[in-house]
Short mmCIF file of C-alpha atoms in Angstrom, two decimals:
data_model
loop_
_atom_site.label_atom_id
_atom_site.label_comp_id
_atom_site.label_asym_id
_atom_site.label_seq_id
_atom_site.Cartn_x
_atom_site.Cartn_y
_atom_site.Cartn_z
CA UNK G 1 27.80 5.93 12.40
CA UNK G 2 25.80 4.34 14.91
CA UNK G 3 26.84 2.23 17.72
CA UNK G 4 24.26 0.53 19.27
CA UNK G 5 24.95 -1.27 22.61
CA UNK G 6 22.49 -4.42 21.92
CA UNK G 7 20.34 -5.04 24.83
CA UNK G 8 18.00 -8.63 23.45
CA UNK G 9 17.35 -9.41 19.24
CA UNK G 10 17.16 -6.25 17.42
CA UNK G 11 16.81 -4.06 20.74
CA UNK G 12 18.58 -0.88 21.28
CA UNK G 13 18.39 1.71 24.20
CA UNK G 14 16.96 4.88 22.52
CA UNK G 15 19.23 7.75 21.96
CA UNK G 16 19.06 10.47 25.36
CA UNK G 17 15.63 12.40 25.39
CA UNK G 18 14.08 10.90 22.93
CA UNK G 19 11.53 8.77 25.29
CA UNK G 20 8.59 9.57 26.68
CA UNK G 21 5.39 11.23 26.30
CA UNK G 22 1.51 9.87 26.33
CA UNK G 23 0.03 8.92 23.14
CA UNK G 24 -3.47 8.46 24.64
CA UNK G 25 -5.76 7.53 22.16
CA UNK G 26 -3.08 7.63 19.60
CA UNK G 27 -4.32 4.52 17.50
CA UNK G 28 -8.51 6.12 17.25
CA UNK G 29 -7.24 9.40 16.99
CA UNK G 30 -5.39 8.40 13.79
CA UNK G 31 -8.02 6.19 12.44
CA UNK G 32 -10.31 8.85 12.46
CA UNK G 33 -7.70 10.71 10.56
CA UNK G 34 -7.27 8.41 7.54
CA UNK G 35 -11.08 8.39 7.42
CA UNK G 36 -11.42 12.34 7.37
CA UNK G 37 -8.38 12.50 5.14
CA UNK G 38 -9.67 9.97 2.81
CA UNK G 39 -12.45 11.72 2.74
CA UNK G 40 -11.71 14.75 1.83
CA UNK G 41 -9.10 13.79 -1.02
CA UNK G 42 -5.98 15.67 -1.10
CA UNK G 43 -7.05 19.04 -1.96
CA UNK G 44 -5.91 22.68 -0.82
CA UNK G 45 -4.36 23.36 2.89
CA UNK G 46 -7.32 25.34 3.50
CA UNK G 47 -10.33 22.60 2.66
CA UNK G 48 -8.58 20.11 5.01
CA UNK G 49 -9.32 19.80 8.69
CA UNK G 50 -6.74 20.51 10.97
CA UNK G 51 -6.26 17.45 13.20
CA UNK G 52 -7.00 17.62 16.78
CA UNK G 53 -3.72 15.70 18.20
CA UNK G 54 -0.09 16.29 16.88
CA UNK G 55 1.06 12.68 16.59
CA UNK G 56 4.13 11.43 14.67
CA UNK G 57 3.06 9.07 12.06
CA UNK G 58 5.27 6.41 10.43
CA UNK G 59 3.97 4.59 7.45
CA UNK G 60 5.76 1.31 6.65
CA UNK G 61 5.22 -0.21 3.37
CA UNK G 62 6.78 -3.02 0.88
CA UNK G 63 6.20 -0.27 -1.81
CA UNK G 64 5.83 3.85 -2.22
CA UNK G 65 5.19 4.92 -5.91
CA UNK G 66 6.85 6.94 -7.52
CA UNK G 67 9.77 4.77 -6.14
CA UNK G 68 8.80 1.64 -6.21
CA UNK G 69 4.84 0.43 -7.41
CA UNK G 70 3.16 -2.64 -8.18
CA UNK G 71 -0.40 -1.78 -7.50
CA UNK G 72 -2.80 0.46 -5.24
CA UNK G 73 -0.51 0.08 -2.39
CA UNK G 74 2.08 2.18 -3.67
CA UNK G 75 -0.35 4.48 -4.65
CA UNK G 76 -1.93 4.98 -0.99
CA UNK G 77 1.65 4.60 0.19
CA UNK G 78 2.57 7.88 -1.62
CA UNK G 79 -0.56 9.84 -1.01
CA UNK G 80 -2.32 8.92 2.58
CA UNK G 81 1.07 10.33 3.71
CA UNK G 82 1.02 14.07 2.16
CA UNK G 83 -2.67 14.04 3.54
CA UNK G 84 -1.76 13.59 6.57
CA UNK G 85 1.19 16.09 7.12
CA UNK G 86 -1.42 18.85 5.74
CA UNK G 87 -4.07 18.09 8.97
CA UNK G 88 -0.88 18.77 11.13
CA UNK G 89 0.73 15.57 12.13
CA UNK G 90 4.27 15.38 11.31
CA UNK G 91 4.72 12.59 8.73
CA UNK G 92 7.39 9.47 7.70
CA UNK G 93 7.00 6.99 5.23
CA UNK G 94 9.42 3.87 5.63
CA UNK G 95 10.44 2.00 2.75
CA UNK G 96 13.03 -0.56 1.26
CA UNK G 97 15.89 1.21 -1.04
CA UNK G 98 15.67 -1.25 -4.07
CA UNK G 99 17.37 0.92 -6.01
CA UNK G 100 18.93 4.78 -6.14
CA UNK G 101 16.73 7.12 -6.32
CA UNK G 102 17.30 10.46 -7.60
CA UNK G 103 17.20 13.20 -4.43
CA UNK G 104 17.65 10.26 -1.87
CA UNK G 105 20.80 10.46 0.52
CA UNK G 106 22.91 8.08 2.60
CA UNK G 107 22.26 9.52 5.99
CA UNK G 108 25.70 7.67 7.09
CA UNK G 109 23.83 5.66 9.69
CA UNK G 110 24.30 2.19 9.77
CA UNK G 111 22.71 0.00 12.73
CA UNK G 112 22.95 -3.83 13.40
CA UNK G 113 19.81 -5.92 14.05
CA UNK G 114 19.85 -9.32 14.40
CA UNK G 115 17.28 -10.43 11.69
CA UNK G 116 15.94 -14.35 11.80
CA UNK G 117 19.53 -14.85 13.56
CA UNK G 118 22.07 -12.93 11.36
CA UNK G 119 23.79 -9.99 12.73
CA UNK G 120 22.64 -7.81 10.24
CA UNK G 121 23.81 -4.33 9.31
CA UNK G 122 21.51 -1.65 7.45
CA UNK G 123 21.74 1.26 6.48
CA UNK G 124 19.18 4.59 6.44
CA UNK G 125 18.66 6.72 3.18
CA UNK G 126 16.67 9.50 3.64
CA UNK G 127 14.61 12.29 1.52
CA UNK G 128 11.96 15.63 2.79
CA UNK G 129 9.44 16.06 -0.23
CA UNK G 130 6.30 17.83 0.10
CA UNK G 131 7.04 18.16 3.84
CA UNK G 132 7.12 14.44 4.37
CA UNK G 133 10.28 12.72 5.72
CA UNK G 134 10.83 9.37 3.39
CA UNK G 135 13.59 7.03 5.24
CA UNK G 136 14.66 4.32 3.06
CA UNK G 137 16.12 0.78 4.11
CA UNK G 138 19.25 -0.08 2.57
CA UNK G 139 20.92 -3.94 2.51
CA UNK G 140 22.07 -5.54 -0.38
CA UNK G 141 18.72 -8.26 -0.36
CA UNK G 142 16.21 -5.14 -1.34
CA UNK G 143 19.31 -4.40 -4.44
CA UNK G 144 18.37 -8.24 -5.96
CA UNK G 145 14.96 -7.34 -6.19
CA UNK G 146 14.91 -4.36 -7.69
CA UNK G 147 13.39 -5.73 -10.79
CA UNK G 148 10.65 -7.72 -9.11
CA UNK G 149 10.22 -6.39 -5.55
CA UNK G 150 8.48 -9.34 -4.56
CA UNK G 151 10.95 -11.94 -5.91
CA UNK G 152 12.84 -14.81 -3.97
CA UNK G 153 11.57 -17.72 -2.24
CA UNK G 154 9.68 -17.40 1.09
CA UNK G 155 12.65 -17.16 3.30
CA UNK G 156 13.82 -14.20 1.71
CA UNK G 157 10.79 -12.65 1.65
CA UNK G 158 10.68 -13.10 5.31
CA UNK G 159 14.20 -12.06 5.75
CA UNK G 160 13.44 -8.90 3.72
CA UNK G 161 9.62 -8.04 5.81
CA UNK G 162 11.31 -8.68 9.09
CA UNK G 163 14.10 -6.31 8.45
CA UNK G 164 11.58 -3.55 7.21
CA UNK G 165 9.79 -3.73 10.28
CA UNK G 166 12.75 -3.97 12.15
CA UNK G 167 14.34 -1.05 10.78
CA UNK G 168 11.25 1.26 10.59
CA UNK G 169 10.52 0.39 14.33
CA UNK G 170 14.03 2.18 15.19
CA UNK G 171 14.07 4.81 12.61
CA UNK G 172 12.57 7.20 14.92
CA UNK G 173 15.60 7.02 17.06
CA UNK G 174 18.43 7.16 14.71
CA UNK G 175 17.28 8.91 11.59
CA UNK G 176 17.34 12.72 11.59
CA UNK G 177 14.54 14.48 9.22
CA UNK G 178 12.50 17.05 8.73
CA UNK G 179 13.62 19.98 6.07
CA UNK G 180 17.26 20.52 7.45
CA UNK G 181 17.63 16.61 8.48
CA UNK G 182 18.10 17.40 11.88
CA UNK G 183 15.35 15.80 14.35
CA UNK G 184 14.51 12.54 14.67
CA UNK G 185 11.48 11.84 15.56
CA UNK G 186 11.79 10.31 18.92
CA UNK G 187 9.05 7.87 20.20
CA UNK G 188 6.25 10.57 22.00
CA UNK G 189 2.88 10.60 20.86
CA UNK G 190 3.98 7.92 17.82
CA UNK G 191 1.66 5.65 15.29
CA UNK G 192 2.91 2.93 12.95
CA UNK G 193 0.67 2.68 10.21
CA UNK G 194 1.95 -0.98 9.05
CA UNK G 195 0.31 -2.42 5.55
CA UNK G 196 -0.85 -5.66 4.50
CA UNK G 197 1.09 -9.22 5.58
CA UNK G 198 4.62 -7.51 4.17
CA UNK G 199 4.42 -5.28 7.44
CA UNK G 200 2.84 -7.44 9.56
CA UNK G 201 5.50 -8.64 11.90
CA UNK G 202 5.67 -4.45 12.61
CA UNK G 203 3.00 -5.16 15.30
CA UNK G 204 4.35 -8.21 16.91
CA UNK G 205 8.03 -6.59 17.02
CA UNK G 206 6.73 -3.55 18.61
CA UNK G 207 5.07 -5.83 21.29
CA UNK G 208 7.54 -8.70 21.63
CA UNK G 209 10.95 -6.97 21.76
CA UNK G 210 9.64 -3.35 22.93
CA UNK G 211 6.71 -2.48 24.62
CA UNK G 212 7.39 -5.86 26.80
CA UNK G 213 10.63 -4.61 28.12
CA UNK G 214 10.04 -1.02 28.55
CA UNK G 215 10.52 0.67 25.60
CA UNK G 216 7.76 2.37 22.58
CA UNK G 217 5.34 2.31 26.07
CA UNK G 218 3.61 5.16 24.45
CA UNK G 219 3.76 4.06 20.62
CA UNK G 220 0.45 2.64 19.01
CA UNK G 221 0.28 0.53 15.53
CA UNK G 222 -2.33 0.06 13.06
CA UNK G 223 -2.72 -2.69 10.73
CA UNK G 224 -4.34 -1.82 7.08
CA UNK G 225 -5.59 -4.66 5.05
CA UNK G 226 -5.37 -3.52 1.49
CA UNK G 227 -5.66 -7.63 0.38
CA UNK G 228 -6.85 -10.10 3.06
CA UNK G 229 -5.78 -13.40 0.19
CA UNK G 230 -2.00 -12.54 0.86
CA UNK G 231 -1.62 -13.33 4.18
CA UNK G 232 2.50 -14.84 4.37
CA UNK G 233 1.37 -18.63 5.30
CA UNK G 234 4.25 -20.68 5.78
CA UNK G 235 5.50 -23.58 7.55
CA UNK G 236 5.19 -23.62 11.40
CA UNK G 237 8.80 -24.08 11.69
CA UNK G 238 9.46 -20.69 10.31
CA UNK G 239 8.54 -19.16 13.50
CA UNK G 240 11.66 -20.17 15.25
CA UNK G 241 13.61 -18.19 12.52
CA UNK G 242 11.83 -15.40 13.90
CA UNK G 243 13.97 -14.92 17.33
CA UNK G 244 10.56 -14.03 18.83
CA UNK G 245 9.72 -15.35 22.47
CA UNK G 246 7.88 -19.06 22.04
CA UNK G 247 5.16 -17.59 24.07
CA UNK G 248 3.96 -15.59 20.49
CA UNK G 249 4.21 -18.72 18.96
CA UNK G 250 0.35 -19.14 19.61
CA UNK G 251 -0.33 -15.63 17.95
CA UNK G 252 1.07 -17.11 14.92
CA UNK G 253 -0.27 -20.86 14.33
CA UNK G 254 -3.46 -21.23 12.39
CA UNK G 255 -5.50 -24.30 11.21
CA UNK G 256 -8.72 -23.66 8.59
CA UNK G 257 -9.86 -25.28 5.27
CA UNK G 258 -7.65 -22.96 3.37
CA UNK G 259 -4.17 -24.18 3.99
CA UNK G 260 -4.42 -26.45 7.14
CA UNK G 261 -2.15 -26.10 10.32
CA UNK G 262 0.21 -22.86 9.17
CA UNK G 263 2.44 -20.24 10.07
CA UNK G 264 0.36 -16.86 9.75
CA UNK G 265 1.95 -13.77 9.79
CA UNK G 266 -1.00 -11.41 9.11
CA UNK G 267 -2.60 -12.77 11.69
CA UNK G 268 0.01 -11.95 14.14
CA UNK G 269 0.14 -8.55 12.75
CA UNK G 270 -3.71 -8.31 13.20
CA UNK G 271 -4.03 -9.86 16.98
CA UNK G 272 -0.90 -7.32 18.13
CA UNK G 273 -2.25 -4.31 16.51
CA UNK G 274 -3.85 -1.63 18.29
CA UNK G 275 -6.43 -0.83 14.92
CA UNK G 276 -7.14 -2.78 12.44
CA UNK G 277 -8.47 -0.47 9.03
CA UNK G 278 -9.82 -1.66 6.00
CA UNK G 279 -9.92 -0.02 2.72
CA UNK G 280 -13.44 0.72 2.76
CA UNK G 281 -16.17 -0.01 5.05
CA UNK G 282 -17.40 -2.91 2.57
CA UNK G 283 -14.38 -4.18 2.84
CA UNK G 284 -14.33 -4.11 6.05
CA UNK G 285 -17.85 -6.49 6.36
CA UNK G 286 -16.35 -8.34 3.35
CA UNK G 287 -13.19 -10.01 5.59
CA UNK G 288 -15.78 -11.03 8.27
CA UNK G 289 -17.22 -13.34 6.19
CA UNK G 290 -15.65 -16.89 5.63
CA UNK G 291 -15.86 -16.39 2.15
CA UNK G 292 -14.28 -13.17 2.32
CA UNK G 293 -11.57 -13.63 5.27
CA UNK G 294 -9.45 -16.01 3.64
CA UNK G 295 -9.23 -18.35 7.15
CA UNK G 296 -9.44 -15.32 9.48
CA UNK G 297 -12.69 -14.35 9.43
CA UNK G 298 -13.42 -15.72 12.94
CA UNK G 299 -10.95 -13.43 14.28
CA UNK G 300 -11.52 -10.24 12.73
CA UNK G 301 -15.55 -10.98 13.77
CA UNK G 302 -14.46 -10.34 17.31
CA UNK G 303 -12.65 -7.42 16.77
CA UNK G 304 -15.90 -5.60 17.11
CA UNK G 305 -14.62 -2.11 16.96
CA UNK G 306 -11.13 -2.24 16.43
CA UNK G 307 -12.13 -2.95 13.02
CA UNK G 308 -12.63 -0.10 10.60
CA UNK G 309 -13.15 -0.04 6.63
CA UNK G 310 -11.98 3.56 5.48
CA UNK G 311 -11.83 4.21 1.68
CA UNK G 312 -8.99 4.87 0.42
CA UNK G 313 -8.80 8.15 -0.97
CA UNK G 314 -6.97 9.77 -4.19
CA UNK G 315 -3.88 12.53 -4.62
CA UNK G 316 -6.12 15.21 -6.55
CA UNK G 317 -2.96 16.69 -7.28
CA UNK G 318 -2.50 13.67 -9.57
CA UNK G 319 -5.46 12.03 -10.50
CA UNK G 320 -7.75 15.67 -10.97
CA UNK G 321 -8.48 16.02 -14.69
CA UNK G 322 -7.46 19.21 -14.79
CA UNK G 323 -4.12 18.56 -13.34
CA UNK G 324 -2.66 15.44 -15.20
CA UNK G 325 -0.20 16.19 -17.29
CA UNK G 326 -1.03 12.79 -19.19
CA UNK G 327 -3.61 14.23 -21.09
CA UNK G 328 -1.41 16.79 -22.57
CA UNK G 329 -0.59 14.72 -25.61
CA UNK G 330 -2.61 12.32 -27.98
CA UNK G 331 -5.48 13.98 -28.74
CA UNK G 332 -6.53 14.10 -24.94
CA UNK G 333 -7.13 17.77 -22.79
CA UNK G 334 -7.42 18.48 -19.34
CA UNK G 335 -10.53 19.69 -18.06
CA UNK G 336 -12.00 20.60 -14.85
CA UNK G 337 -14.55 18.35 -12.83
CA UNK G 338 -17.56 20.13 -13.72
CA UNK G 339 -20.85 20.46 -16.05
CA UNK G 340 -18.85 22.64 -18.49
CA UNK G 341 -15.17 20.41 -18.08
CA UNK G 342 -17.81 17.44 -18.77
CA UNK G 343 -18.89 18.48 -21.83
CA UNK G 344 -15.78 19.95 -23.45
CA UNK G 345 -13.11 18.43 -22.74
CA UNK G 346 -13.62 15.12 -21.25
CA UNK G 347 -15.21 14.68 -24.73
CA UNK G 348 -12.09 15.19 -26.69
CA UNK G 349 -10.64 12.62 -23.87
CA UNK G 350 -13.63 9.88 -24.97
CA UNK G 351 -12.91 10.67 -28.69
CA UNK G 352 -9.13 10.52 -28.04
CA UNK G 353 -9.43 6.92 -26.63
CA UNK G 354 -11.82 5.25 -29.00
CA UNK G 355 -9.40 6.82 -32.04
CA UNK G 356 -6.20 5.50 -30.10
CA UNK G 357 -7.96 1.68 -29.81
CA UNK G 358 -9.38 1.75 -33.10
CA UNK G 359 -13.13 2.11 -31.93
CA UNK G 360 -15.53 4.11 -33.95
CA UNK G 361 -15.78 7.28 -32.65
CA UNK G 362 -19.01 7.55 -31.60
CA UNK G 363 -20.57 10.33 -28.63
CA UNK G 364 -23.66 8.87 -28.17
CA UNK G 365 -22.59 5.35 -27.15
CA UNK G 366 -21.44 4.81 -23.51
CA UNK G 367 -17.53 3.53 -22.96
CA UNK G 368 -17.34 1.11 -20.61
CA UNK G 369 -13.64 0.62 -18.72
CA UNK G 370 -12.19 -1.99 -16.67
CA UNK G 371 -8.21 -0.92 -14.79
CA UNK G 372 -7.25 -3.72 -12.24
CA UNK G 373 -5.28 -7.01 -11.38
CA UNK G 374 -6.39 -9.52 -13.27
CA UNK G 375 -7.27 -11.83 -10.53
CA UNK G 376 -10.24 -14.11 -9.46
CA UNK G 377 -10.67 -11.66 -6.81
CA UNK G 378 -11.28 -8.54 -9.08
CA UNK G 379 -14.46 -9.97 -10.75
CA UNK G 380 -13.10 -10.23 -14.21
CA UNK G 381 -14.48 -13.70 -14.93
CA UNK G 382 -18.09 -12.18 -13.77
CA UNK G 383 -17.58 -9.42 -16.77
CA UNK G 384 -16.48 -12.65 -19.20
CA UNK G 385 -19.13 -14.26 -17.98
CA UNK G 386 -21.80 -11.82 -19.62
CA UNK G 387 -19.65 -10.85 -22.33
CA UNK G 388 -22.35 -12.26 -24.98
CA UNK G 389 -25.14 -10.36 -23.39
CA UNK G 390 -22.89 -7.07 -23.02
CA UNK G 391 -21.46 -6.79 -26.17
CA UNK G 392 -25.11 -7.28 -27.61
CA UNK G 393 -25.56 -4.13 -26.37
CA UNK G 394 -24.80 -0.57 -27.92
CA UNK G 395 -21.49 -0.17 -25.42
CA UNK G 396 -18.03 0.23 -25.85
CA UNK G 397 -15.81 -2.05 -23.56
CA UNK G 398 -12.36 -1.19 -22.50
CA UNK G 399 -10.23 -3.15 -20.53
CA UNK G 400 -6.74 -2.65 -18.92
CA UNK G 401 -4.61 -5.08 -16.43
CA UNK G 402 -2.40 -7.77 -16.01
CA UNK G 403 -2.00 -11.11 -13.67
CA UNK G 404 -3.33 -14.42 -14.36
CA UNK G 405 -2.69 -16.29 -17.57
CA UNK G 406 -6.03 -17.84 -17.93
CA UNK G 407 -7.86 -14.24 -17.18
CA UNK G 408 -5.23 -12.45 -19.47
CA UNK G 409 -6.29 -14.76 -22.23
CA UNK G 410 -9.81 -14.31 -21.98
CA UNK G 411 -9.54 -10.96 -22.42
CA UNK G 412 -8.13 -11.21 -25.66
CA UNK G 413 -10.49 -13.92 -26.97
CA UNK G 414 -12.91 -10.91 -25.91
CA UNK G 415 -11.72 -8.84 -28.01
CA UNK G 416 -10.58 -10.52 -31.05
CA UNK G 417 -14.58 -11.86 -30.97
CA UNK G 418 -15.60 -8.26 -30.55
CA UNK G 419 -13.57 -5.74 -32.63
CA UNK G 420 -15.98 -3.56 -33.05
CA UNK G 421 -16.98 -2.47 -29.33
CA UNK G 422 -14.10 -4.11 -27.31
CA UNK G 423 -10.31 -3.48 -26.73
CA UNK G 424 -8.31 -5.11 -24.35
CA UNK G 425 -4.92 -4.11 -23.26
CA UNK G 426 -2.72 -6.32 -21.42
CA UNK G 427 -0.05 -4.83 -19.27
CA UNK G 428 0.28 -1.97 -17.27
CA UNK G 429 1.30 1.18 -18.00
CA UNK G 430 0.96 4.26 -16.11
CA UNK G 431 0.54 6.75 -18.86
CA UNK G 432 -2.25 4.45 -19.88
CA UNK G 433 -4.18 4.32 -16.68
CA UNK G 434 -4.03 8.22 -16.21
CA UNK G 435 -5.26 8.51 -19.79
CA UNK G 436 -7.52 5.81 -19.89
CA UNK G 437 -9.62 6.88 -16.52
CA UNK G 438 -10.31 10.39 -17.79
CA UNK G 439 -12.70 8.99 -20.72
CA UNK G 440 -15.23 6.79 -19.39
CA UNK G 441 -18.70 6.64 -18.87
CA UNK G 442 -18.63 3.49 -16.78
CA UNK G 443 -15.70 2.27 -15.10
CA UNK G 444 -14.42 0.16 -12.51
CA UNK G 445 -10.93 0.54 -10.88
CA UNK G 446 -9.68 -2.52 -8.88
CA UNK G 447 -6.44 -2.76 -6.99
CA UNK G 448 -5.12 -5.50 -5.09
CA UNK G 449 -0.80 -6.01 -4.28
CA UNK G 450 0.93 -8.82 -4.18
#
């Protein structure tokens, strides 16, 4: 058990010797590795770079499949992470504990932060997989929305993000990983890789109660924007919940066409971090437009180069064809990513999935496939839009997602108007997106998270 002698909100001495040291160029040097890593996929120790700076990396995030998922941030969540640790840096991920989770342990240290005014106690789970050290958040308002991580009205939402950040900021100094759960990691040479608006007070808590009074001097964040529409407008008053000096007030007030004089927290998070990254470089030139920035275009378009779109890579380890256990049933076979895997087995895959939908199984015609959100953002309404011309054509047209209503229903007017060439599943299943990608001739994958 921890005992904390509380110095201002949330603020805690750090525990002996574990202060100190110079990042440097902490926040390029990591930039430029998510770009190399994402580059490179996540393949064998010895086809990855080894980095040229140690650093301690913590990645906070709302979600970390396979614990808890809702879209591509859970994905990168999970995999940016075990890329990283194989260049050399020593890796956490922070997360909330929604649930139990099977290998997970109660570290048995409990710390109180005073969170938008409540003396608040949480606690620290903690797990070493695949050499990376996953510390997980424990209070009793991540347990009611285990079901729906992103339940609850705003102010528990913001009670929930501020106490994430909170507790990830300070996990270096009371959690104790690695393999024998021994060393924490302390607060030399250290990044916080925060991610979209969920994580977005990370930045300004680092600053406000921190950096400005001594502590983290050598720490370094970086915000990633996965989706620049969620952005956690609210109220102005909300700020004072906040127990954040009225001097950052500024940081957080917004007025544009899209929602008027606001609280907004992303753009906080963006103005306090040291990098800003994208998740490719198109998206990158895609937020500095106003159609594209949701309100905050004008500010990211004078970031100049503390902007940066990266694309987000994939776990080969999961997604290679001839690795996914997924296709091991149904008609489906792995295969390996070449000529020859082309034309064997990712044929029995396209053969597989057009006898599983109920399409004629055909080799010579071209599958199309859609996996994504259904959202106004993910272009959906752009593929309805041409769906007379397209299904004049000799394709096939497969489509999985979920989301909007309106979108969800087109879809299946699509297909019920189409049975010959077009399926449309609405939902989301894993199982179904591992065996669904294999197939195609054509297809787009979209991810966007709440």
């Amino acid at each position: 058990m921890v005992e904390p002698t509380v110095l201002i909100p949330g603020i805690i001495e750090p525990p002996p010797g574990l202060g100190g040291g110079v990042a440097g160029t902490v926040a390029g040097t990591v930039a430029g590795t998510v770009a190399g890593t994402a580059a490179a996929g996540i393949n064998t120790v010895e086809e990855v770079l080894l980095c040229k700076e140690k650093l301690n990396i913590v990645v906070v995030a709302s979600e970390c499949a396979p614990f808890a998922k809702t879209g591509g941030l859970g994905d990168v969540a999970a995999a940016l992470p075990k890329a990283l640790r194989r260049r050399g840096h020593r890796v956490m991920v922070v997360m909330p504990r929604y649930k139990d989770y099977q290998g997970v342990f109660d570290t048995s240290v409990r710390v109180h932060y005073n969170i938008m005014g409540a003396n608040t106690e949480v606690g620290y789970f903690h797990m070493y997989k695949n050499d990376v050290d996953y510390v997980f958040v424990d209070h009793v308002a991540y347990h009611a929305v285990a079901g729906d991580i992103y339940a609850g009205d705003r102010e528990e939402a913001n009670f929930r993000n501020a106490m994430l950040c909170q507790a990830a900021i300070e996990a270096v100094w009371h959690v104790k990983c690695g393999p024998e759960g021994d060393t924490p990691y302390g607060d030399s040479d250290l990044v916080f890789l925060a991610n979209d608006w969920h994580t977005a007070l990370l930045p300004v808590m680092l600053q406000a109660f921190y950096r400005d009074h001594g502590k983290f001097e050598f720490a370094r964040s970086v915000f990633v924007i996965h989706n620049m529409a969620f952005q956690g407008r609210g109220p102005l008053v909300e700020f004072d919940k906040l127990g954040l000096p009225a001097d950052y007030k500024d940081h957080f007030f917004l007025d544009d066409p899209f929602g008027g004089e606001c609280m907004n927290t992303m753009q906080a998070g963006l103005r306090l971090a040291t990098k800003v990254i994208a998740v490719s470089s198109g998206y990158a030139w895609e937020i500095t437009t106003d159609a594209g920035g949701w309100g905050l275009a004008p500010l990211l378009r004078e970031f100049g180069e503390k902007l940066t779109g990266v694309v987000n890579g994939i776990d080969l380890d999961e997604w290679s064809p001839e690795k996914d256990e997924h296709l091991d049933k149904d008609g489906y076979s792995r295969y390996e990513p070449t000529a020859e895997g082309l034309m064997g087995g990712k044929k029995l895959c396209k053969a597989a999935l057009q006898r599983q939908f109920g399409l004629p199984e055909r080799d010579d015609v071209p599958v199309l496939g859609f996996i994504g959100r259904l959202d106004h953002q993910k272009g959906v309404d752009l593929i309805t839009e041409i769906a007379p011309w397209l299904m004049g054509q000799d394709v096939q047209l497969v489509m999985l997602g979920s989301g909007r209503e309106d979108l969800e229903e087109l879809l299946k007017n699509l297909e019920n108007n189409n049975r010959e060439r077009c399926r449309c599943w609405v939902g989301f299943r894993r199982v179904l997106i591992h065996s669904r990608r294999s197939p195609y001739d054509r297809v787009g994958v979209v991810n966007a998270d709440p």
